[in-house]
């Protein structure tokens, strides 16, 4: 499915790589509209007039296997520039008479030094004296396809960049879309502006008017209900719909008692008074605490919270009449991930509970105005709707809240301890101008007590874990490298000010192999 049929665009065909959505982001960051579709969807496109370039993504399959995923061969005859990345390069080679071999000898994973062989439009200003690119492949092109030439090579693969200059078909074995590739953005810049010759045509803010009009036309005089969490996604959805239909939007905030300290009080007030939303706050903290009593299994916690949230929301929704629509903060990555190119489902690591993820059986039609956007784009949109920097730049916060940051059993006292520690941590991050450098930071409470000494007395209290990661989309993450002075300060402040904690540890694991949250 294409969202904007009337817009010039770059189409990305997704062969199932984990990082396909980064290709779309890189292109949009350069101001050009791009959409991701599956190899099956391209078969049904009749009119290619507005498609100014095609990118074939990477993917887990092999063109050497029978029934490999492919594209109709006639896309090479449409005079549309094509860029193949990893599997995309191998597919271009296979369909144009090249030879691909699967071999342990030729596989490359991680960084590889790249060397220039020949000038190309694709690599103008790309090469520097010493540079590396990110590789992740086992198959390699061993014989060039007809009418192609080699542009660059690495120690293990002779055909790292190839081109058919006349037909404007290009292939790179590495991943220019990941930040580990030096200067990868230049490859996209050259492809878009020198090869596809597409002009900048995309800014999120310019979409605002269209979205508001679309909501108005769709909802008409009916009512929309929206679960508001105070995060940037649901807040932007609420403001956008409010602009379109005003009082016919009903926002419901369910306070689970598992939010950060004072957060709900503050956001509720802001939504009501500053943003003039029609918002109702439901205090459900007692029932959440009751249902979570003595539950220590992370998956059980998640299920209890998810189900209870839905039940409370459903009860509230029933109190209003003429509600035909349910607003959700679904983002573009959710859409991309939900239509897997291979039909395979990646194994479930954690069952995510999104406050917006309400059940279909509620008999509402869905309104998902953010489904064309990435998170960063939603932040920009939010700002242009008047949402405060504080909400727009807020770190992601999981639906189950502090319940999955208090490891093991949950009780009121533990929630108090964690809220206080977390508040100190976040305050210090802001004070030291670190908050905006970090993708997500939080404090967690570990389920054991250890011995300490304060003054002349022995203490026996909980351990607080602090986590801070850099990431692009939460799929992978690196721990943040704090200066030692900051760690000293934070440890001191938490232990000295939070009754119940006598030890602070910093989590130095990346994702993978760890995850961002602990449960
Ligand atoms: P993990 O722990 O899977 O987290 O590495 C990746 C990102 O997802 C967030 N997260 C959630 N968000 N409901 C949400 O809305 C959830 O149940 C949930 N679990 C994890 C997490 O905070 C991180 O940003």
Coordinates of C-alpha atoms and ligand atoms in Angstrom, one line a residue:
X1 CA 0.0 0.0 0.0
X2 CA 1.3 3.4 -0.9
X3 CA 0.2 6.3 1.3
X4 CA 0.6 9.3 -1.0
X5 CA -0.1 8.2 -4.5
X6 CA 0.2 11.6 -6.0
X7 CA 3.6 12.4 -4.7
X8 CA 7.0 12.0 -6.4
X9 CA 8.9 9.4 -4.3
X10 CA 11.6 6.9 -3.9
X11 CA 10.3 3.4 -3.4
X12 CA 12.1 1.0 -1.1
X13 CA 11.5 -2.7 -1.6
X14 CA 11.9 -4.5 1.7
X15 CA 13.4 -8.0 1.5
X16 CA 13.2 -8.3 5.3
X17 CA 16.4 -6.7 6.6
X18 CA 16.3 -5.5 10.2
X19 CA 17.4 -2.1 9.0
X20 CA 15.2 -1.4 6.0
X21 CA 13.4 1.4 7.8
X22 CA 16.7 3.2 8.3
X23 CA 16.9 3.5 4.5
X24 CA 13.5 5.3 4.5
X25 CA 14.7 7.5 7.3
X26 CA 17.9 8.5 5.7
X27 CA 16.1 9.5 2.5
X28 CA 13.5 11.4 4.4
X29 CA 16.2 13.1 6.4
X30 CA 17.5 14.4 3.1
X31 CA 14.1 16.0 2.4
X32 CA 12.8 13.4 -0.1
X33 CA 9.6 11.4 0.3
X34 CA 10.1 7.7 0.5
X35 CA 7.9 4.7 1.2
X36 CA 8.6 1.1 2.0
X37 CA 6.7 -1.7 0.2
X38 CA 7.0 -5.5 -0.1
X39 CA 8.3 -7.4 -3.1
X40 CA 4.7 -8.6 -3.6
X41 CA 3.3 -5.1 -3.6
X42 CA 5.5 -3.9 -6.4
X43 CA 4.0 -6.4 -8.7
X44 CA 0.6 -4.6 -8.5
X45 CA 2.0 -1.1 -9.3
X46 CA 0.7 -0.1 -12.7
X47 CA 1.9 3.5 -12.9
X48 CA 5.6 4.2 -12.3
X49 CA 5.4 7.9 -13.4
X50 CA 6.0 9.4 -9.9
X51 CA 8.6 6.8 -8.8
X52 CA 11.9 8.5 -9.3
X53 CA 14.1 5.8 -7.9
X54 CA 14.0 2.3 -6.4
X55 CA 16.0 0.9 -3.6
X56 CA 16.2 -2.8 -3.1
X57 CA 16.9 -3.5 0.6
X58 CA 19.0 -6.2 2.3
X59 CA 17.4 -9.3 3.6
X60 CA 18.1 -12.7 5.2
X61 CA 17.5 -14.9 2.2
X62 CA 19.9 -16.0 -0.6
X63 CA 19.6 -15.6 -4.3
X64 CA 21.4 -19.0 -4.6
X65 CA 18.4 -20.8 -3.0
X66 CA 15.4 -22.0 -5.0
X67 CA 12.4 -19.7 -5.0
X68 CA 14.4 -16.7 -3.9
X69 CA 12.6 -13.4 -3.3
X70 CA 12.6 -11.2 -6.4
X71 CA 11.2 -8.3 -8.3
X72 CA 9.6 -8.3 -11.8
X73 CA 12.5 -8.2 -14.2
X74 CA 10.9 -5.4 -16.2
X75 CA 11.7 -2.8 -13.5
X76 CA 15.2 -2.7 -15.0
X77 CA 13.6 -1.5 -18.3
X78 CA 11.6 1.4 -16.9
X79 CA 14.6 3.8 -17.0
X80 CA 14.2 4.4 -13.2
X81 CA 17.5 4.5 -11.3
X82 CA 17.9 1.5 -9.0
X83 CA 20.2 1.1 -5.9
X84 CA 20.6 -2.4 -4.5
X85 CA 21.9 -2.8 -0.9
X86 CA 23.4 -6.1 0.2
X87 CA 20.7 -8.7 -0.9
X88 CA 19.6 -5.9 -3.3
X89 CA 23.0 -5.9 -5.0
X90 CA 23.0 -9.7 -5.2
X91 CA 19.5 -9.7 -6.7
X92 CA 20.5 -7.1 -9.3
X93 CA 23.5 -9.2 -10.2
X94 CA 21.5 -12.4 -10.4
X95 CA 18.8 -10.9 -12.6
X96 CA 21.3 -9.4 -15.0
X97 CA 23.6 -12.3 -15.6
X98 CA 26.1 -12.1 -12.8
X99 CA 27.2 -14.9 -10.5
X100 CA 26.7 -15.2 -6.8
X101 CA 28.4 -17.6 -4.5
X102 CA 27.6 -18.5 -0.9
X103 CA 30.9 -19.1 0.9
X104 CA 32.2 -18.9 4.4
X105 CA 35.5 -17.6 2.8
X106 CA 33.9 -14.5 1.4
X107 CA 31.5 -13.6 4.2
X108 CA 32.0 -10.3 6.0
X109 CA 30.4 -9.2 9.3
X110 CA 31.1 -5.9 10.9
X111 CA 33.4 -3.1 9.8
X112 CA 35.5 -3.6 6.6
X113 CA 38.0 -1.2 5.0
X114 CA 36.8 -0.1 1.5
X115 CA 39.0 1.0 -1.4
X116 CA 38.2 3.0 -4.5
X117 CA 38.7 1.5 -8.0
X118 CA 37.0 3.9 -10.3
X119 CA 35.0 7.2 -10.2
X120 CA 31.2 7.0 -10.1
X121 CA 28.4 9.4 -9.6
X122 CA 27.3 7.3 -6.7
X123 CA 30.5 7.7 -4.8
X124 CA 31.3 11.4 -5.4
X125 CA 32.7 12.9 -2.2
X126 CA 32.2 9.5 -0.5
X127 CA 35.7 8.1 -0.2
X128 CA 38.1 9.5 2.4
X129 CA 41.7 8.3 2.8
X130 CA 40.9 5.7 5.5
X131 CA 37.3 4.5 5.8
X132 CA 35.2 1.6 6.7
X133 CA 31.8 0.3 5.8
X134 CA 29.4 -2.0 7.7
X135 CA 29.1 -5.5 6.2
X136 CA 26.7 -8.3 7.0
X137 CA 26.7 -10.9 4.3
X138 CA 27.6 -14.5 3.5
X139 CA 26.8 -14.5 -0.2
X140 CA 29.0 -12.5 -2.6
X141 CA 28.9 -11.5 -6.2
X142 CA 31.8 -13.3 -7.9
X143 CA 31.2 -12.4 -11.5
X144 CA 29.9 -9.0 -12.7
X145 CA 26.6 -8.9 -14.5
X146 CA 26.6 -7.8 -18.1
X147 CA 27.4 -4.1 -18.7
X148 CA 28.4 -3.5 -15.1
X149 CA 31.7 -2.3 -13.8
X150 CA 33.4 -2.5 -10.4
X151 CA 33.7 0.8 -8.5
X152 CA 35.1 -0.3 -5.1
X153 CA 36.4 -3.4 -3.3
X154 CA 37.4 -4.7 0.2
X155 CA 40.0 -7.3 1.2
X156 CA 37.4 -10.1 1.0
X157 CA 35.1 -8.9 -1.8
X158 CA 36.2 -7.6 -5.1
X159 CA 32.8 -6.3 -6.1
X160 CA 31.7 -4.1 -3.2
X161 CA 30.2 -1.4 -5.3
X162 CA 29.1 -1.9 -8.9
X163 CA 27.4 0.2 -11.5
X164 CA 25.7 0.1 -14.9
X165 CA 26.2 3.8 -15.6
X166 CA 24.1 3.8 -18.8
X167 CA 21.0 2.2 -17.2
X168 CA 21.6 3.9 -13.8
X169 CA 21.7 0.7 -11.8
X170 CA 23.9 0.6 -8.8
X171 CA 24.7 -1.9 -6.1
X172 CA 26.6 -1.8 -2.8
X173 CA 27.4 -4.8 -0.7
X174 CA 27.6 -2.8 2.5
X175 CA 24.9 -1.0 4.4
X176 CA 25.1 2.8 3.9
X177 CA 22.0 3.3 6.0
X178 CA 23.6 2.3 9.3
X179 CA 25.7 4.8 11.2
X180 CA 28.7 2.4 11.4
X181 CA 29.3 3.0 7.7
X182 CA 31.5 6.1 7.4
X183 CA 29.9 8.8 5.2
X184 CA 26.9 6.5 4.2
X185 CA 24.7 9.5 3.9
X186 CA 26.7 10.7 0.9
X187 CA 25.7 7.5 -1.1
X188 CA 22.0 8.4 -0.6
X189 CA 22.7 12.1 -1.4
X190 CA 24.3 11.1 -4.7
X191 CA 21.7 8.6 -5.6
X192 CA 18.8 11.0 -4.9
X193 CA 20.0 14.2 -6.3
X194 CA 22.7 13.4 -8.9
X195 CA 21.3 10.1 -10.2
X196 CA 17.5 10.1 -9.6
X197 CA 17.5 13.9 -10.0
X198 CA 14.5 14.2 -7.5
X199 CA 14.1 17.5 -5.8
X200 CA 13.5 17.9 -2.0
X201 CA 9.8 17.5 -1.5
X202 CA 9.3 16.4 2.1
X203 CA 8.9 18.1 5.4
X204 CA 6.7 16.8 8.2
X205 CA 5.3 20.2 9.0
X206 CA 4.0 20.6 5.5
X207 CA 1.8 17.5 6.1
X208 CA 0.0 19.0 9.0
X209 CA -2.8 20.8 7.1
X210 CA -3.5 17.7 5.0
X211 CA -3.8 15.5 8.0
X212 CA -6.2 17.8 9.8
X213 CA -8.3 18.1 6.7
X214 CA -8.4 14.3 6.3
X215 CA -9.5 13.8 9.9
X216 CA -12.2 16.4 9.6
X217 CA -13.6 14.8 6.4
X218 CA -13.5 11.3 7.9
X219 CA -14.9 12.0 11.3
X220 CA -17.5 14.6 10.4
X221 CA -19.9 15.1 13.3
X222 CA -19.0 11.9 15.1
X223 CA -16.8 11.5 18.2
X224 CA -13.3 10.2 18.7
X225 CA -11.9 8.6 21.8
X226 CA -8.2 8.6 22.6
X227 CA -6.0 7.0 25.3
X228 CA -3.6 9.7 26.3
X229 CA -0.3 8.7 28.1
X230 CA 1.6 12.0 28.0
X231 CA 4.2 10.5 25.7
X232 CA 5.0 12.3 22.4
X233 CA 3.0 10.0 20.2
X234 CA -0.4 10.0 21.9
X235 CA 0.0 13.7 22.7
X236 CA 0.7 14.6 19.1
X237 CA -2.3 12.5 18.0
X238 CA -4.6 14.3 20.5
X239 CA -3.5 17.7 19.5
X240 CA -3.8 17.0 15.8
X241 CA -7.3 15.5 16.2
X242 CA -8.3 18.4 18.5
X243 CA -7.3 20.8 15.8
X244 CA -9.7 19.0 13.4
X245 CA -12.7 18.3 15.5
X246 CA -12.3 20.2 18.9
X247 CA -14.7 19.0 21.6
X248 CA -15.7 15.9 19.8
X249 CA -12.4 14.4 20.9
X250 CA -12.5 12.7 24.2
X251 CA -9.1 11.9 25.8
X252 CA -8.8 9.4 28.6
X253 CA -5.8 9.2 30.9
X254 CA -5.6 6.1 33.0
X255 CA -3.3 6.6 35.9
X256 CA -1.9 3.2 36.7
X257 CA 0.2 4.5 39.6
X258 CA 3.2 3.2 37.8
X259 CA 4.2 6.5 36.2
X260 CA 7.2 8.7 37.0
X261 CA 6.8 10.9 40.1
X262 CA 4.1 13.5 39.7
X263 CA 4.2 13.0 35.9
X264 CA 0.5 12.4 35.4
X265 CA -0.6 15.3 37.6
X266 CA 1.6 17.6 35.6
X267 CA 0.6 16.4 32.2
X268 CA -3.1 16.2 33.0
X269 CA -3.0 19.9 34.0
X270 CA -1.1 20.9 30.9
X271 CA -3.5 19.0 28.6
X272 CA -6.5 20.6 30.2
X273 CA -5.3 24.1 30.8
X274 CA -2.6 24.8 28.2
X275 CA -3.8 22.6 25.3
X276 CA -7.5 22.9 26.1
X277 CA -8.2 19.2 25.5
X278 CA -11.4 17.5 26.6
X279 CA -9.5 15.1 28.9
X280 CA -10.6 12.8 31.8
X281 CA -8.2 11.4 34.3
X282 CA -9.0 8.0 35.8
X283 CA -7.2 7.1 39.0
X284 CA -6.8 3.4 38.9
X285 CA -3.6 3.0 40.9
X286 CA -5.2 1.0 43.7
X287 CA -6.6 -1.7 41.4
X288 CA -3.3 -2.0 39.5
X289 CA -1.4 -2.5 42.7
X290 CA -3.9 -5.0 44.0
X291 CA -3.7 -7.1 40.8
X292 CA 0.1 -7.0 40.7
X293 CA 0.5 -8.1 44.3
X294 CA 3.0 -11.0 44.6
X295 CA 3.5 -11.2 40.9
X296 CA 7.2 -11.3 39.9
X297 CA 7.1 -12.9 36.5
X298 CA 7.7 -10.2 33.9
X299 CA 5.4 -11.6 31.3
X300 CA 2.6 -12.0 33.8
X301 CA 3.1 -8.4 34.9
X302 CA 2.8 -7.2 31.3
X303 CA -0.3 -9.2 30.7
X304 CA -2.1 -8.1 33.9
X305 CA -1.3 -4.4 33.1
X306 CA -2.3 -4.7 29.5
X307 CA -5.6 -6.4 30.2
X308 CA -6.5 -4.2 33.1
X309 CA -5.8 -1.1 31.1
X310 CA -8.1 -2.3 28.3
X311 CA -10.9 -3.1 30.8
X312 CA -10.8 0.3 32.4
X313 CA -10.6 2.0 29.1
X314 CA -13.5 0.0 27.7
X315 CA -15.6 0.8 30.8
X316 CA -14.9 4.5 30.3
X317 CA -15.6 4.5 26.6
X318 CA -19.0 3.0 27.2
X319 CA -20.0 6.1 29.1
X320 CA -19.9 8.2 26.0
X321 CA -22.4 8.1 23.1
X322 CA -21.8 8.5 19.4
X323 CA -18.2 7.4 19.7
X324 CA -17.3 5.9 16.3
X325 CA -13.5 6.2 16.2
X326 CA -10.6 5.2 18.3
X327 CA -7.4 7.2 17.9
X328 CA -4.0 5.4 18.1
X329 CA -0.4 6.6 17.9
X330 CA 0.7 3.9 15.5
X331 CA 4.0 4.9 13.8
X332 CA 5.5 4.0 10.4
X333 CA 8.0 1.5 11.8
X334 CA 5.0 -0.4 13.3
X335 CA 3.4 -0.6 9.8
X336 CA 6.7 -1.6 8.2
X337 CA 7.3 -4.3 10.7
X338 CA 3.7 -5.7 10.6
X339 CA 4.0 -6.5 6.9
X340 CA 7.0 -8.7 6.9
X341 CA 8.3 -9.4 3.4
X342 CA 8.9 -13.0 4.0
X343 CA 5.8 -13.7 6.0
X344 CA 8.0 -14.9 8.8
X345 CA 7.4 -13.6 12.3
X346 CA 10.5 -12.8 14.4
X347 CA 10.5 -14.6 17.7
X348 CA 8.8 -12.8 20.5
X349 CA 11.2 -11.4 23.1
X350 CA 8.8 -9.4 25.2
X351 CA 5.1 -8.9 24.8
X352 CA 4.9 -5.1 24.4
X353 CA 2.0 -3.3 25.9
X354 CA 1.4 0.0 24.3
X355 CA -1.1 2.2 25.9
X356 CA -2.4 2.9 22.5
X357 CA -2.7 -0.8 21.6
X358 CA -6.3 -1.4 22.2
X359 CA -8.3 -4.4 21.1
X360 CA -10.1 -4.5 17.7
X361 CA -13.2 -6.0 19.2
X362 CA -14.1 -2.7 20.6
X363 CA -16.0 -2.0 17.5
X364 CA -14.5 1.4 16.7
X365 CA -12.9 2.5 13.5
X366 CA -9.3 3.3 13.9
X367 CA -7.7 6.7 13.3
X368 CA -3.9 6.5 13.1
X369 CA -2.7 9.9 11.9
X370 CA 0.9 9.2 12.6
X371 CA 1.2 6.0 10.6
X372 CA 3.2 7.7 7.9
X373 CA 5.9 9.0 10.3
X374 CA 9.0 8.0 12.2
X375 CA 9.4 9.0 15.8
X376 CA 11.7 11.9 15.1
X377 CA 9.2 13.2 12.6
X378 CA 6.5 13.0 15.2
X379 CA 8.7 15.1 17.5
X380 CA 8.9 17.8 14.8
X381 CA 5.1 17.6 14.1
X382 CA 4.4 17.8 17.8
X383 CA 6.5 21.0 18.1
X384 CA 4.7 22.5 15.2
X385 CA 1.4 21.8 16.9
X386 CA 2.6 23.7 19.9
X387 CA 3.5 20.7 22.1
X388 CA 6.2 21.7 24.7
X389 CA 9.8 20.7 24.2
X390 CA 9.4 18.8 27.5
X391 CA 6.8 16.4 25.9
X392 CA 8.3 16.4 22.4
X393 CA 11.8 15.4 23.6
X394 CA 10.8 13.1 26.4
X395 CA 12.5 9.7 26.4
X396 CA 10.3 6.8 25.4
X397 CA 8.5 5.3 28.4
X398 CA 7.1 1.8 28.3
X399 CA 3.3 1.1 28.6
X400 CA 3.7 -1.0 31.8
X401 CA 5.7 1.8 33.3
X402 CA 7.6 1.3 36.5
X403 CA 6.2 -2.2 36.9
X404 CA 8.9 -3.5 34.6
X405 CA 11.5 -1.4 36.3
X406 CA 10.9 -2.8 39.7
X407 CA 12.3 -6.2 39.2
X408 CA 10.3 -8.9 41.0
X409 CA 7.4 -8.2 43.3
X410 CA 5.9 -4.7 43.4
X411 CA 4.6 -2.8 46.3
X412 CA 3.8 0.8 47.2
X413 CA 7.1 1.3 49.1
X414 CA 9.2 0.1 46.2
X415 CA 7.3 2.4 43.8
X416 CA 8.0 5.3 46.1
X417 CA 11.7 4.4 46.3
X418 CA 12.1 4.1 42.6
X419 CA 10.1 7.3 41.8
X420 CA 12.4 9.3 44.0
X421 CA 15.6 7.8 42.6
X422 CA 14.4 8.2 39.0
X423 CA 13.4 11.8 39.7
X424 CA 16.9 12.6 41.0
X425 CA 18.5 10.9 38.0
X426 CA 16.5 12.7 35.4
X427 CA 16.9 16.0 37.1
X428 CA 20.7 15.6 37.1
X429 CA 20.7 14.5 33.5
X430 CA 18.9 17.8 32.6
X431 CA 21.0 19.9 34.9
X432 CA 24.2 18.5 33.3
X433 CA 22.8 18.9 29.8
X434 CA 23.0 15.2 29.1
X435 CA 19.2 14.3 28.7
X436 CA 19.0 15.2 25.0
X437 CA 22.2 13.4 24.2
X438 CA 20.7 10.1 25.5
X439 CA 17.9 8.1 23.7
X440 CA 16.5 6.7 26.9
X441 CA 17.5 6.8 30.5
X442 CA 15.9 5.5 33.6
X443 CA 16.4 4.1 37.1
X444 CA 15.4 0.5 38.1
X445 CA 15.1 -1.2 41.5
X446 CA 16.8 -4.5 41.8
X447 CA 15.0 -7.2 43.9
X448 CA 17.6 -7.7 46.6
X449 CA 19.1 -5.9 49.6
X450 CA 22.8 -5.6 50.4
X451 CA 24.8 -4.3 53.3
X452 CA 26.1 -0.8 53.5
X453 CA 27.4 1.6 56.1
X454 CA 26.1 5.2 56.7
X455 CA 27.5 7.3 59.4
X456 CA 28.4 4.6 62.0
X457 CA 25.5 2.4 61.3
X458 CA 25.0 -0.7 59.2
X459 CA 22.3 -0.5 56.5
X460 CA 20.6 -3.3 54.6
X461 CA 18.8 -1.8 51.7
X462 CA 17.9 -2.0 48.0
X463 CA 20.2 -1.5 45.0
X464 CA 19.3 1.0 42.3
X465 CA 20.4 0.3 38.7
X466 CA 20.7 3.2 36.4
X467 CA 20.6 2.8 32.6
X468 CA 21.2 5.2 29.8
X469 CA 21.4 4.2 26.1
X470 CA 22.0 5.8 22.7
X471 CA 19.9 4.3 19.9
X472 CA 18.2 5.2 16.7
X473 CA 14.9 3.3 17.1
X474 CA 15.3 1.1 20.1
X475 CA 16.1 -2.0 18.0
X476 CA 19.7 -1.8 18.9
X477 CA 21.4 0.3 21.6
X478 CA 24.8 1.2 23.1
X479 CA 25.2 2.1 26.7
X480 CA 26.0 5.8 27.2
X481 CA 29.5 6.7 28.3
X482 CA 29.1 9.0 31.3
X483 CA 32.0 11.0 32.7
X484 CA 33.1 9.5 36.0
X485 CA 32.2 12.7 37.8
X486 CA 28.6 12.4 36.7
X487 CA 28.4 8.8 37.9
X488 CA 30.0 9.8 41.3
X489 CA 27.5 12.6 41.7
X490 CA 24.4 10.5 40.8
X491 CA 25.5 7.6 43.1
X492 CA 26.0 10.0 46.0
X493 CA 22.7 11.9 45.5
X494 CA 20.6 8.8 45.2
X495 CA 22.1 7.0 48.2
X496 CA 22.0 10.2 50.4
X497 CA 18.5 11.3 49.4
X498 CA 16.5 8.1 48.9
X499 CA 15.6 6.2 52.0
X500 CA 15.7 2.5 51.0
X501 CA 18.7 2.6 48.6
X502 CA 22.3 2.1 49.8
X503 CA 23.9 1.0 46.5
X504 CA 23.9 2.3 42.9
X505 CA 25.1 0.3 39.9
X506 CA 25.4 1.4 36.2
X507 CA 24.3 -1.0 33.5
X508 CA 27.0 -1.2 30.8
X509 CA 25.3 -3.7 28.5
X510 CA 24.3 -3.0 24.9
X511 CA 21.3 -4.3 22.9
X512 CA 21.9 -7.0 21.7
X513 CA 22.6 -9.1 23.7
X514 CA 20.7 -7.3 26.5
X515 CA 17.5 -5.4 26.0
X516 CA 16.9 -1.8 27.0
X517 CA 14.4 -2.6 29.7
X518 CA 15.2 -5.2 32.3
X519 CA 11.9 -7.1 32.1
Ligands
LIG1 P1 13.5 -3.4 24.9 O1 13.5 -3.6 26.4 O2 12.6 -4.4 24.2 O3 12.8 -2.0 24.6 O4 14.9 -3.3 24.3 C1 12.8 -1.3 23.4 C2 12.0 0.0 23.5 O5 10.6 -0.4 23.8 C3 10.2 0.1 25.0 N1 9.3 -0.8 25.6 C4 7.9 -0.7 25.5 N2 7.1 0.3 25.1 N3 5.3 -0.9 25.8 C5 5.8 0.2 25.2 O6 5.0 1.1 24.8 C6 6.0 -1.9 26.3 O7 5.5 -2.9 26.8 C7 7.4 -1.8 26.2 N4 8.4 -2.6 26.5 C8 9.6 -2.0 26.1 C9 11.4 0.4 25.8 O8 11.2 1.3 26.8 C10 12.4 0.8 24.8 O9 12.2 2.2 24.4

